[in-house]
XYZ file of C-alpha atoms in Angstrom:
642
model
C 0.000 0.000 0.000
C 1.915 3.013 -1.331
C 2.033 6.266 0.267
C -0.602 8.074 -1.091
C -0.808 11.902 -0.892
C -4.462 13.830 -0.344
C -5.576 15.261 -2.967
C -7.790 18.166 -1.580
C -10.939 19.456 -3.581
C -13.436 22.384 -2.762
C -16.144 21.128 -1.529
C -19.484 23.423 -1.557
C -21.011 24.297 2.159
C -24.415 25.907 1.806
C -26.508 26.310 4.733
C -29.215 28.170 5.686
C -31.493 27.629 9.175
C -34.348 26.256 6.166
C -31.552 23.983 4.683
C -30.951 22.149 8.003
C -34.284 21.578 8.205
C -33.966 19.491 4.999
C -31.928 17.215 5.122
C -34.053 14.496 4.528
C -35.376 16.243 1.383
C -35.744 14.023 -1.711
C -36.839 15.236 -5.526
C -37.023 12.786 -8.416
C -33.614 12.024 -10.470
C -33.921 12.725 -14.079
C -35.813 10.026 -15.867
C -33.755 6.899 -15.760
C -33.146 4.192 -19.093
C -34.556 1.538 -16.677
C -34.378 -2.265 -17.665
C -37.266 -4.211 -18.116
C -38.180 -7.417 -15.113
C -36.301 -9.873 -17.689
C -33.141 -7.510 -17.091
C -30.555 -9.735 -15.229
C -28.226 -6.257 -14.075
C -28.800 -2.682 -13.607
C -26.798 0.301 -12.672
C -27.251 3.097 -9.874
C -25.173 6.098 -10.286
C -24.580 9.219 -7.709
C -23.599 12.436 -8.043
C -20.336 13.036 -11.166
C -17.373 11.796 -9.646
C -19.430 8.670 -7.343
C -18.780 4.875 -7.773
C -21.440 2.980 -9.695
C -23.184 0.173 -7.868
C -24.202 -2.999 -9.997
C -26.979 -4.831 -8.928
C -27.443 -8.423 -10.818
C -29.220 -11.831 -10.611
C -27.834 -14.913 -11.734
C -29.511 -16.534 -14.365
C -29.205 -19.732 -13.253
C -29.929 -20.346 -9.344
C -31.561 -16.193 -9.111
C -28.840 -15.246 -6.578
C -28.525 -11.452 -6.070
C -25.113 -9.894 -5.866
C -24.152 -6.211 -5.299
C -20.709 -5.022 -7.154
C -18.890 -1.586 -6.928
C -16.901 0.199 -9.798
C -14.964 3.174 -10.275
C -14.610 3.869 -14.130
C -13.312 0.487 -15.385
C -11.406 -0.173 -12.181
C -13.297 -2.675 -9.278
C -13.578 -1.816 -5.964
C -16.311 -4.987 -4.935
C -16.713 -7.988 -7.294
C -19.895 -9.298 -7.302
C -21.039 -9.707 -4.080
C -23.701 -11.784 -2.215
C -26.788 -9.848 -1.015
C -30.013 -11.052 0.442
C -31.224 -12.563 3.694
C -32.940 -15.208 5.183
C -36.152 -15.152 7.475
C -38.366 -17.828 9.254
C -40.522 -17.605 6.152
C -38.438 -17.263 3.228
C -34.877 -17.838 1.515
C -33.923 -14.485 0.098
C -30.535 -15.370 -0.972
C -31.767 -17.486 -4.234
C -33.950 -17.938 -6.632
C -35.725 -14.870 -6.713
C -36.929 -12.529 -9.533
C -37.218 -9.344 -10.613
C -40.282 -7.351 -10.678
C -39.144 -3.793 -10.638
C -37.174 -0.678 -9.780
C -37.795 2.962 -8.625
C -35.003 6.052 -7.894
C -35.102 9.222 -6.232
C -32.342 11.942 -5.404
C -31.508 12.435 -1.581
C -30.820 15.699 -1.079
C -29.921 17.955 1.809
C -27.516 19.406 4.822
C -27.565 19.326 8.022
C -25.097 20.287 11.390
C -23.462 18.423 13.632
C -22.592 18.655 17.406
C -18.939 17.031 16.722
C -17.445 15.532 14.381
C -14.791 16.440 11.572
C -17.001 19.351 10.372
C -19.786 21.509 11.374
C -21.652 21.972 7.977
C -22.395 18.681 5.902
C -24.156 18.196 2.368
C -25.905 15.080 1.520
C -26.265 14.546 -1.969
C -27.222 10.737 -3.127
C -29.179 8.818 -5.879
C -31.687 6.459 -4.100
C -32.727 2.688 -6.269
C -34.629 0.386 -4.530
C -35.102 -2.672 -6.244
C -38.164 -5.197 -5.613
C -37.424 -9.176 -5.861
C -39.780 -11.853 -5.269
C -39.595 -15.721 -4.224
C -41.176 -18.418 -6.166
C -43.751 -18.640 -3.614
C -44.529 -14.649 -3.887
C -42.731 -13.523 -0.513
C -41.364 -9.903 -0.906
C -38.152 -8.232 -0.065
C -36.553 -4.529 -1.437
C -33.317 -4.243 -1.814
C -32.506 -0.357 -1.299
C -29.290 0.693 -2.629
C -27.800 4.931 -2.180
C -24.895 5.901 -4.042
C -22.550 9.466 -3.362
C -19.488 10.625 -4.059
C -17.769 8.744 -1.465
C -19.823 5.461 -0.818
C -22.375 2.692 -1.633
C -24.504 1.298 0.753
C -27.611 -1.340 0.709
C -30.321 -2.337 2.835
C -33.189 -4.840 2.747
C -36.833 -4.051 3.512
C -39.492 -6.382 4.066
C -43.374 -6.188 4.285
C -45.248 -7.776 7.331
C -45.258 -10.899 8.462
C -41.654 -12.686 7.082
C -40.842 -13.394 10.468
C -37.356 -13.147 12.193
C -33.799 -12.434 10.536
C -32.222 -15.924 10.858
C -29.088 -14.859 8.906
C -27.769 -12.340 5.849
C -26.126 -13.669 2.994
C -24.333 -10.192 2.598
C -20.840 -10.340 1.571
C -17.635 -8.215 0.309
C -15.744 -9.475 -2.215
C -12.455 -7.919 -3.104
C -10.768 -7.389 -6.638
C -7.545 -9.757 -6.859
C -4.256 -7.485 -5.847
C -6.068 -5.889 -2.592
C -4.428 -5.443 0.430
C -6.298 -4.773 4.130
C -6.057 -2.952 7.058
C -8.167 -4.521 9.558
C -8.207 -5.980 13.334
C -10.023 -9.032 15.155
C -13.449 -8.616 16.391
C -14.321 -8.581 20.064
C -17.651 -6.995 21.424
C -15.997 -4.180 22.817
C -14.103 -3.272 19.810
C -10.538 -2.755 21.201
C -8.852 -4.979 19.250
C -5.300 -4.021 17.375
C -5.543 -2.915 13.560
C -2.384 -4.816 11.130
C -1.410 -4.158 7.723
C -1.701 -7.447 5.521
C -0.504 -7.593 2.138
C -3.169 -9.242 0.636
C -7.162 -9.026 1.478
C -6.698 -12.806 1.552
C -4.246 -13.402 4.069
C -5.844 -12.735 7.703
C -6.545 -16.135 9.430
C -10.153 -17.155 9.588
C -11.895 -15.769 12.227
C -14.437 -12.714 13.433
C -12.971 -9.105 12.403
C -14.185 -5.499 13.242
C -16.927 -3.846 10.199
C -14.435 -0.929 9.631
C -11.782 -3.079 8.039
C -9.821 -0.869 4.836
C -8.996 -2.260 1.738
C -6.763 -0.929 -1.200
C -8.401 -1.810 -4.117
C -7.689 -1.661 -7.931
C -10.464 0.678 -8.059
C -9.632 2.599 -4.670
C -9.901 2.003 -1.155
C -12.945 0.764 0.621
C -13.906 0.487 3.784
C -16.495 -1.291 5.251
C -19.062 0.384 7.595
C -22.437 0.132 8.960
C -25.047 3.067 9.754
C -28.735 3.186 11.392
C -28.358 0.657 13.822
C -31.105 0.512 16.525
C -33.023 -2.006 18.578
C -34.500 -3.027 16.152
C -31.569 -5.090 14.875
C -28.214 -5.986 16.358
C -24.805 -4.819 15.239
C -22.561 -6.955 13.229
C -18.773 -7.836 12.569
C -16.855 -9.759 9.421
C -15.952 -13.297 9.392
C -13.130 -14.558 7.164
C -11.871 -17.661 5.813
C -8.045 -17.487 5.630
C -6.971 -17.900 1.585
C -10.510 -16.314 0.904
C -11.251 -12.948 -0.861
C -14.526 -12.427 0.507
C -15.291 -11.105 3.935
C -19.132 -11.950 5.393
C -21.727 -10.316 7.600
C -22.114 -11.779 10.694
C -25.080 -11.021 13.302
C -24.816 -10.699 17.515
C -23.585 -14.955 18.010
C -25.615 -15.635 15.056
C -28.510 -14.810 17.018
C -32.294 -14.103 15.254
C -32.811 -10.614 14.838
C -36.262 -10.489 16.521
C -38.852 -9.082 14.264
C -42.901 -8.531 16.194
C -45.392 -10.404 14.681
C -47.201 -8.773 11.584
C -44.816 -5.378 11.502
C -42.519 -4.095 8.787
C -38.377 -4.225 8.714
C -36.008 -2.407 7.620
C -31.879 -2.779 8.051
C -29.305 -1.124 9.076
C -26.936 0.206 5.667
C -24.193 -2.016 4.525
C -22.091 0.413 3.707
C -18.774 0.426 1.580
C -16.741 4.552 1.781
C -15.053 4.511 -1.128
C -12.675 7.100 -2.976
C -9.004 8.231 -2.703
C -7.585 7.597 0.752
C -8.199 11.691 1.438
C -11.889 11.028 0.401
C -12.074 8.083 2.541
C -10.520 9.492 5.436
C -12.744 12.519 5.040
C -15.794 10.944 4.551
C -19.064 11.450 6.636
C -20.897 8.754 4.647
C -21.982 7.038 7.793
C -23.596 10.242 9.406
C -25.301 10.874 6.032
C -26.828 7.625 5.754
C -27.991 7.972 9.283
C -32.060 9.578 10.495
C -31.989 12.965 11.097
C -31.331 14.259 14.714
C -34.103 13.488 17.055
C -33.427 16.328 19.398
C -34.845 19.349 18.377
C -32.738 21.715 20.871
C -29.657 21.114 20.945
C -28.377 24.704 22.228
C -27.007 22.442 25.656
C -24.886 20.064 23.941
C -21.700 22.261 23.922
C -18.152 19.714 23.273
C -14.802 20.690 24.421
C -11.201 18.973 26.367
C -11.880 17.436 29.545
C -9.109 16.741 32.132
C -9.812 12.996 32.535
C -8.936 11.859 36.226
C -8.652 8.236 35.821
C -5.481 7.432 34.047
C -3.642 10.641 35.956
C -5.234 9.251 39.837
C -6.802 6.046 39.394
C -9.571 5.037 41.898
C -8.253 6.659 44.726
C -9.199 10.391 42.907
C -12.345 8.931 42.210
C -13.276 9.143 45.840
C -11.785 12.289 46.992
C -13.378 15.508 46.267
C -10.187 17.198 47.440
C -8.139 15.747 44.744
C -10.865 16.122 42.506
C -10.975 20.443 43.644
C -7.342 19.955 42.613
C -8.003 18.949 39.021
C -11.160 21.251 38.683
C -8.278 23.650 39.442
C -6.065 22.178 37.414
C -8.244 22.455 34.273
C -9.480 26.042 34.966
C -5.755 27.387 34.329
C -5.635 25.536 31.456
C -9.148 26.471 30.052
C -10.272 23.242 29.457
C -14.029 23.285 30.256
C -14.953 19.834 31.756
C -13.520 17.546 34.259
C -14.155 13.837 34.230
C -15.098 12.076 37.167
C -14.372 8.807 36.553
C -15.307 5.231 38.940
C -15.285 5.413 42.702
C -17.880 8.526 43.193
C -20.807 6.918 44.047
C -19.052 3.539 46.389
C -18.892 3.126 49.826
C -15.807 4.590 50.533
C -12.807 2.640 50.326
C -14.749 0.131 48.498
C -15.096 -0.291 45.140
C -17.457 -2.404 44.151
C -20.576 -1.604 46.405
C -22.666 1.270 45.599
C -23.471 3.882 48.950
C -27.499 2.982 49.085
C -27.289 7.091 50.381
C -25.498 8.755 47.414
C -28.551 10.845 46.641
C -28.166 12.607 49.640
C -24.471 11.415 51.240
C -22.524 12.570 48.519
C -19.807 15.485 47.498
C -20.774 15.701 44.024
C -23.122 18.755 44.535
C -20.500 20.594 46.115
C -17.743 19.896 43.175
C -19.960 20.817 41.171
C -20.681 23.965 42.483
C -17.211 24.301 43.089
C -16.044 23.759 39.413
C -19.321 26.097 38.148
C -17.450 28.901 39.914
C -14.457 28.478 38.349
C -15.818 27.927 34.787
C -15.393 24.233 34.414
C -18.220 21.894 34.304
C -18.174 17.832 35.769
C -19.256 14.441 33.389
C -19.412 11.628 35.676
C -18.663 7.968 35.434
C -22.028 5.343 35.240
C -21.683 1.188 34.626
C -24.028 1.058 32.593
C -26.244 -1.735 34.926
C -27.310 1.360 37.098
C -29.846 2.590 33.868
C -30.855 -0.955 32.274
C -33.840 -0.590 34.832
C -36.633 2.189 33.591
C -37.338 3.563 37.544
C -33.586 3.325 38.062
C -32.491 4.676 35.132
C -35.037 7.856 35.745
C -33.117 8.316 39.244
C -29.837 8.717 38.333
C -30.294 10.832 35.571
C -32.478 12.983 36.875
C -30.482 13.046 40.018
C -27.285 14.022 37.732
C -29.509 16.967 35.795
C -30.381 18.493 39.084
C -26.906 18.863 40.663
C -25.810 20.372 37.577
C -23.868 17.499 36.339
C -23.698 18.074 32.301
C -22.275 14.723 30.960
C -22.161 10.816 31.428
C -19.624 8.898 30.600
C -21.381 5.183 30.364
C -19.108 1.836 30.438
C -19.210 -1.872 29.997
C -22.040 -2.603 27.920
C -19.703 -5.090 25.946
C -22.317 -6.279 23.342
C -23.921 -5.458 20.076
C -27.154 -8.122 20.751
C -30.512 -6.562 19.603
C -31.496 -6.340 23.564
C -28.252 -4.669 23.753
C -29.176 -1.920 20.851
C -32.264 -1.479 22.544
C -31.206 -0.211 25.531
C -28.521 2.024 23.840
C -32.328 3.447 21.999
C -33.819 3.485 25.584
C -30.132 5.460 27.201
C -30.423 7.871 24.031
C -33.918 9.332 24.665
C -33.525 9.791 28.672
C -29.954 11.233 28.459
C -31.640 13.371 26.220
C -34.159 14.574 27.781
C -31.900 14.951 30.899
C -29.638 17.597 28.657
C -26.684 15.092 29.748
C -24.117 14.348 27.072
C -22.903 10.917 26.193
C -19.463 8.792 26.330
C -20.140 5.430 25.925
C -17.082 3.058 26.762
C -17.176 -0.465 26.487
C -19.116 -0.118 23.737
C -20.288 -0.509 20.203
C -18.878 1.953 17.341
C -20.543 4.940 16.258
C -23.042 3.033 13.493
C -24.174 6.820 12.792
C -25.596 7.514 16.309
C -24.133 10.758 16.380
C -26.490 12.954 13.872
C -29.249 11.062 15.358
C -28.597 11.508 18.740
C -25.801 14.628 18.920
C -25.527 14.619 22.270
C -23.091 11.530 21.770
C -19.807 13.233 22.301
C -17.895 10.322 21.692
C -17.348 6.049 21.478
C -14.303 4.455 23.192
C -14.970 1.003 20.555
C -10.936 1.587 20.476
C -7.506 -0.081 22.037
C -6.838 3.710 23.354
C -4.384 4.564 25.707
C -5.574 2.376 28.549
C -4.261 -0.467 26.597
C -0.479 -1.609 26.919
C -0.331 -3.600 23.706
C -0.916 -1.219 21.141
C 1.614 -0.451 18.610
C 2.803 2.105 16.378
C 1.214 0.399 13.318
C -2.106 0.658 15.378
C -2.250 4.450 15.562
C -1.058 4.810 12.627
C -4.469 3.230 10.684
C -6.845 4.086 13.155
C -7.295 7.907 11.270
C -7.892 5.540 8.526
C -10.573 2.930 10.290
C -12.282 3.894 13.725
C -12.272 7.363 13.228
C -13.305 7.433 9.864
C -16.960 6.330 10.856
C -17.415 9.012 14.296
C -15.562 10.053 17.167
C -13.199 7.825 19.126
C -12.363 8.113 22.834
C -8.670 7.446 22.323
C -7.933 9.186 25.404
C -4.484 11.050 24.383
C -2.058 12.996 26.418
C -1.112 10.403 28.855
C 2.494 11.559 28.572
C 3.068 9.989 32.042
C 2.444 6.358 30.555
C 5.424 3.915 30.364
C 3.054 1.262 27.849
C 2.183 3.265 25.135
C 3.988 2.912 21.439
C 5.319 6.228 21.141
C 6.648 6.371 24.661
C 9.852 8.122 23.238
C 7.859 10.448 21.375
C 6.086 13.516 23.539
C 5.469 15.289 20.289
C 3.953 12.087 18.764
C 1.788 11.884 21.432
C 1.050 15.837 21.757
C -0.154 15.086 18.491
C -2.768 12.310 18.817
C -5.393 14.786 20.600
C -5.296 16.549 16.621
C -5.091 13.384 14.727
C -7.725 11.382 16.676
C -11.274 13.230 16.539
C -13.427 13.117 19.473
C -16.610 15.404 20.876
C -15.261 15.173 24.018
C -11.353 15.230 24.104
C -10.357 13.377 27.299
C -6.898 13.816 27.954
C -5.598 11.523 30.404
C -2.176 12.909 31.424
C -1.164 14.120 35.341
C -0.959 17.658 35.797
C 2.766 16.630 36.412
C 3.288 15.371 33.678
C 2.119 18.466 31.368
C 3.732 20.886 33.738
C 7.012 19.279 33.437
C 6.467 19.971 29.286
C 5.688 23.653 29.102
C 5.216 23.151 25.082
C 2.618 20.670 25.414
C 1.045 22.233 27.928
C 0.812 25.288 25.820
C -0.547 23.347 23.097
C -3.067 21.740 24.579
C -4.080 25.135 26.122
C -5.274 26.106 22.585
C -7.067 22.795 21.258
C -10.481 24.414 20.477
C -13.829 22.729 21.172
C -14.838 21.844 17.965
C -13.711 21.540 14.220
C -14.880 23.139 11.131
C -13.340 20.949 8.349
C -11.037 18.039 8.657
C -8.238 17.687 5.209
C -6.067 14.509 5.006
C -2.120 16.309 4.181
C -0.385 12.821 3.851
C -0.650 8.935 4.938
C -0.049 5.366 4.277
C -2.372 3.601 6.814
C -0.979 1.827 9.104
C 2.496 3.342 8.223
C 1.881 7.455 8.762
C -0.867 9.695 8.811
C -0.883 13.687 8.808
C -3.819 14.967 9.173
C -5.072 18.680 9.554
C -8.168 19.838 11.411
C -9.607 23.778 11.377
C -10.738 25.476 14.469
C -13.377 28.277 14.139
C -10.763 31.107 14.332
C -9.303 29.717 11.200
C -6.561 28.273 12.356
C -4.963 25.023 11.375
C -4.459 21.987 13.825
C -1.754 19.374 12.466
C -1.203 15.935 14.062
C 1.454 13.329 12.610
C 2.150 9.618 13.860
C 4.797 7.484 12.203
C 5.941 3.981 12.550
C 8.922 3.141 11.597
C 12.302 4.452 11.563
C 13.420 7.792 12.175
C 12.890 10.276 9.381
C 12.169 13.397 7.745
C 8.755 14.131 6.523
C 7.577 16.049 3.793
C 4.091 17.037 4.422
C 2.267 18.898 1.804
C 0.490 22.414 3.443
C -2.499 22.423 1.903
C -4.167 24.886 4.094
C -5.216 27.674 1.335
C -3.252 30.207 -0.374
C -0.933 32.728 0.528
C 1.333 32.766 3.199
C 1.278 30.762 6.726
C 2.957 30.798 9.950
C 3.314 26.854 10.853
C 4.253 26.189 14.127
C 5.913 23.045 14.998
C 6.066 20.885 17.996
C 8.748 18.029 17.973
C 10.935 15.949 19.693
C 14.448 17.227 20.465
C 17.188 15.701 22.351
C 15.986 17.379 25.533
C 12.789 17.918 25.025
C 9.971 19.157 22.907
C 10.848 22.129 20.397
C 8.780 24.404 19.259
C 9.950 26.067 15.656
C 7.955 28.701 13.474
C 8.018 28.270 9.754
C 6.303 31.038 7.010
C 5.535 28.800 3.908
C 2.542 29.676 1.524
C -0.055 27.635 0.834
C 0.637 24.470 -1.407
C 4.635 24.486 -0.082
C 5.978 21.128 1.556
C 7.785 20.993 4.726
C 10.405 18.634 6.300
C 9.816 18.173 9.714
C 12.320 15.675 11.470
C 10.248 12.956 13.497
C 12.322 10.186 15.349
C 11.515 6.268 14.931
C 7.777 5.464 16.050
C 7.483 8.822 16.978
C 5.066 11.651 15.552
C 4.905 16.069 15.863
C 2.107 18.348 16.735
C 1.809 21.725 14.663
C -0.235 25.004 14.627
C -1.417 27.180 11.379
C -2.101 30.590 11.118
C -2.166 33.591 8.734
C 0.985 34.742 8.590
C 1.863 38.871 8.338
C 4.993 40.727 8.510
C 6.522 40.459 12.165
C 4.105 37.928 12.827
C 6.090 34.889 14.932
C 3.363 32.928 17.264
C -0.084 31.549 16.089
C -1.614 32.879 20.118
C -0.390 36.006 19.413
């Protein structure tokens, strides 16, 4: 997998208070040359510049298969679609009785994310199949710019999902980026050569391939209780990768009602369109909270990693990093396990915390000084409805403005449902959302924006992870939401770039995330005044996200704009020390880039004018990384907080 460069286009932002309102809107495509029902393949194009998807039945057995192009180059051979219910075989013999398109059209916000402003602009077939014995199924298929996605729909009465024949198969001369499967999602990412070589097994849904026709990777979106999440299995020598459901579980479907699926979804482009790609949001509902003037992301000093359980029980040491975070200007503080225990314990919950409990007063405390408290949950405490309505109500009345929610370890249907059930009270609680232990974003975020973030990551908790894993994750997790990586944890002697502060200074730019919870000791920043000062600027939000350089699981530069214009840079490397030349395609004229990188005693901070367009080296030492600043550059000009 070569190093490929970005390649940045303009892309249009028009939005208007009316235009958010529509982004659900659909007008009829232009008329269509539509095959007759004895047509055995048929095309759906997108917007100029999108992937075509091929949908086909075999004229011998009636299997339907789903293929993706780009030009005359493959991205998906012919792959199996269809499903299988108590009531019908869906995968086979079936024929076709007929086709309909529409344009999806719109924009909408969102609360976090890699921009503020996105367009939605997609051509919409659904195609209707039959069984020999007259049962029905649709199969729905949305092409863009940057993806293809399916999904089934069936009329009443089919029963339950026993299994989905859905399938990816890749063009020979493919290689992956992709990591096991576990429920929680924490799993390392490798690089393998060839799409065929990982050993048989389960694997995550955002696994990347390099294609002849372009990368692809493989996604799912509008995943609710009404179906359970999936993951890949593989077959070692095999180029085709399967959906799998929760343990191969039934997706439970009430008697006599309707179903529809979540998207199957495939981002494909250049690596800078698949690394900038909403396609997952897109495909997602529309938000379901109407006000979301509350929901307000933004750094958090995360007290876990920094003073473990015994912090998590001491509101004086908490006061300390409420303090802590004030001088910084970081506007939350994360509370994390031991709050709500009998103290000293830490695994029985204090039947008075309602009313024997300092949590009112940090709050108060931290209000005063401009900082506001999340709080940590196990996620047991809200699976019952009376319980559930305690706590968060409880949490909205002391002022407490965020939950961070943990061990749900599953994607079952029952699972999914409570996330659905978690979504509307948190909600309606004006409490923000970081689910840990959890599934992946699935596009939960427009739907529900008060979803600051996912862990569904090896972050920096884990002591395995390696250079080659941060280096795809730009290029996998976060491509489909934000990811609860937790950076900054300078203090750590397990993670990969443990000789690298600037590599790691650069993480909290490279890795997205609603709520950026940095995880180092105040110690540990204090005794590095440059990341410190860094981390002092990292705004609250971004307005566009533009891929400068990568090779996933190899290098990744990517550059992320704050409202005030400026320019964010994070770069991690594996590999042996070098100099990088990373393109500056920030916009013309001239810029003042400000580097962060690793020197022999320390972090250095260097200025550099180059204009828009220019390359520069920066030095980065083996499995090591840089942080860096942008600005508009004037005569006399030398800091980017100045």
């Amino acid at each position: 997998m070569p190093a490929i460069p970005a390649l940045l286009r303009p892309r249009p932002l028009v939005l208007t208070l009316c235009s958010a309102l529509l982004a659900s809107a659909v007008a009829a495509p232009p008329a269509l040359a539509d095959p007759t029902p004895q047509a055995k393949s048929w095309k759906v194009s997108g917007p100029p510049g999108s992937p075509t998807a091929v949908v086909a039945l075999d004229p011998t057995d009636g299997r339907p298969t789903l293929a993706v192009r780009r030009g005359d180059r493959t991205v998906l051979e012919p792959s199996p679609v269809g499903l299988v219910t108590e009531r019908a075989d869906f995968t086979k013999e079936l024929t076709f009785t007929g086709r309909s398109d529409r344009k999806v059209a719109g924009s909408y916000t969102s609360t976090t994310g890699k921009s503020e402003r996105r367009t939605v602009d997609m051509t919409e077939s659904r195609f209707r199949f039959r069984t020999a014995a007259g049962a029905r199924v649709d199969l729905v298929t949305r092409v863009a710019r940057d993806g293809v996605a399916y999904r089934y729909v069936l009329p009443r009465d089919e029963g339950d999902v026993l299994s989905e024949a859905s399938a990816f198969t890749l063009p020979t001369g493919t290689d992956a980026v992709i990591g096991k499967y576990r429920p929680d999602n924490e799993l390392l990412f490798s690089r393998y050569a060839s799409a065929t070589q990982p050993t048989t097994g389960t694997y995550m849904m955002q696994a990347l391939f390099n294609t002849p026709g372009g990368q692809a990777l493989i996604a799912e979106s509008d995943v609710n209780g009404s179906y359970s999440g999936a993951h890949l299995t593989h077959e070692e020598g095999s180029p085709t990768y399967k959906v799998a459901l929760w343990n191969d579980e039934p997706v439970q479907v009430p008697d006599g009602s309707a179903l529809t699926t979540p998207w199957r979804a495939v981002i494909t482009g250049d690596l800078a369109t698949v690394t900038e790609s909403t396609f997952v949001d897109d495909l997602a509902p529309p938000s379901r909270v109407r006000d979301t003037s509350w929901i307000k992301p933004g750094p958090a000093l995360w007290t876990w990693l920094a003073g473990g359980k015994e912090a998590g029980q001491s509101l004086e040491a908490q006061k300390k990093y409420v303090d802590y975070a004030a001088e910084r200007g970081w506007p939350y503080e994360v509370v994390d396990a031991g709050w709500y225990y009998k103290p000293g314990e830490w695994d029985v919950i204090d039947p008075d915390w309602q009313t024997n409990n300092w949590m009112p007063e940090l709050v108060r405390y931290a209000a005063a000084k401009g900082v506001k408290i999340q709080v940590w949950l196990h996620y047991t405490l809200l699976t019952d409805p009376a319980e559930r309505e305690k706590w968060l109500s409880t949490l909205e009345r002391w002022g407490v403005k965020g939950v961070k929610i943990d061990f749900m370890d599953s994607e079952s249907q029952e699972r999914m449902r409570w996330y659905d059930d978690v979504l509307e009270a948190t909600a309606r609680h004006h409490l923000m959302v970081n689910f840990h232990g959890s599934t992946i974003p699935k596009g939960l975020q427009r739907t529900w924006p008060q979803v600051m973030t996912f862990e569904g990551v090896g972050g920096e908790e884990k002591r395995t992870n390696t250079a080659e894993h941060l280096a795809a994750l730009p290029f996998t997790r976060n491509v489909i939401g934000s990811m609860d990586f937790t950076p900054g944890a300078f203090h750590r002697p397990y993670r990969p770039n443990v000789n690298s502060d600037a590599g790691e200074l650069g993480l909290t730019v490279l890795y997205e995330s609603g709520i950026q919870n940095l995880a180092g000791t105040p110690e540990s920043y204090d005794a590095r005044p440059e990341a410190r000062r860094y981390l002092e600027q990292l705004p609250a939000r971004w307005e566009h996200t533009r891929l400068l350089t990568g090779d996933p699981g190899r290098s990744a530069v990517l550059a992320r704009q704050a409202p005030d214009g400026r320019w964010f840079i994070g770069g991690t490397f594996a590999g042996a020390a070098q100099t990088v030349d990373v393109p500056m395609r920030l916009g013309s004229g001239r810029w003042l880039v400000e580097t962060v990188t690793d020197g022999p005693s320390g972090l250095v901070r260097a200025p550099h004018v180059v204009r828009g367009g220019d390359t520069l080296a920066v030095p980065v030492i083996a499995d090591g990384g840089f942080a860096a600043v942008a600005c508009r550059w004037w005569q006399g000009r030398t800091s980017c907080d100045s």
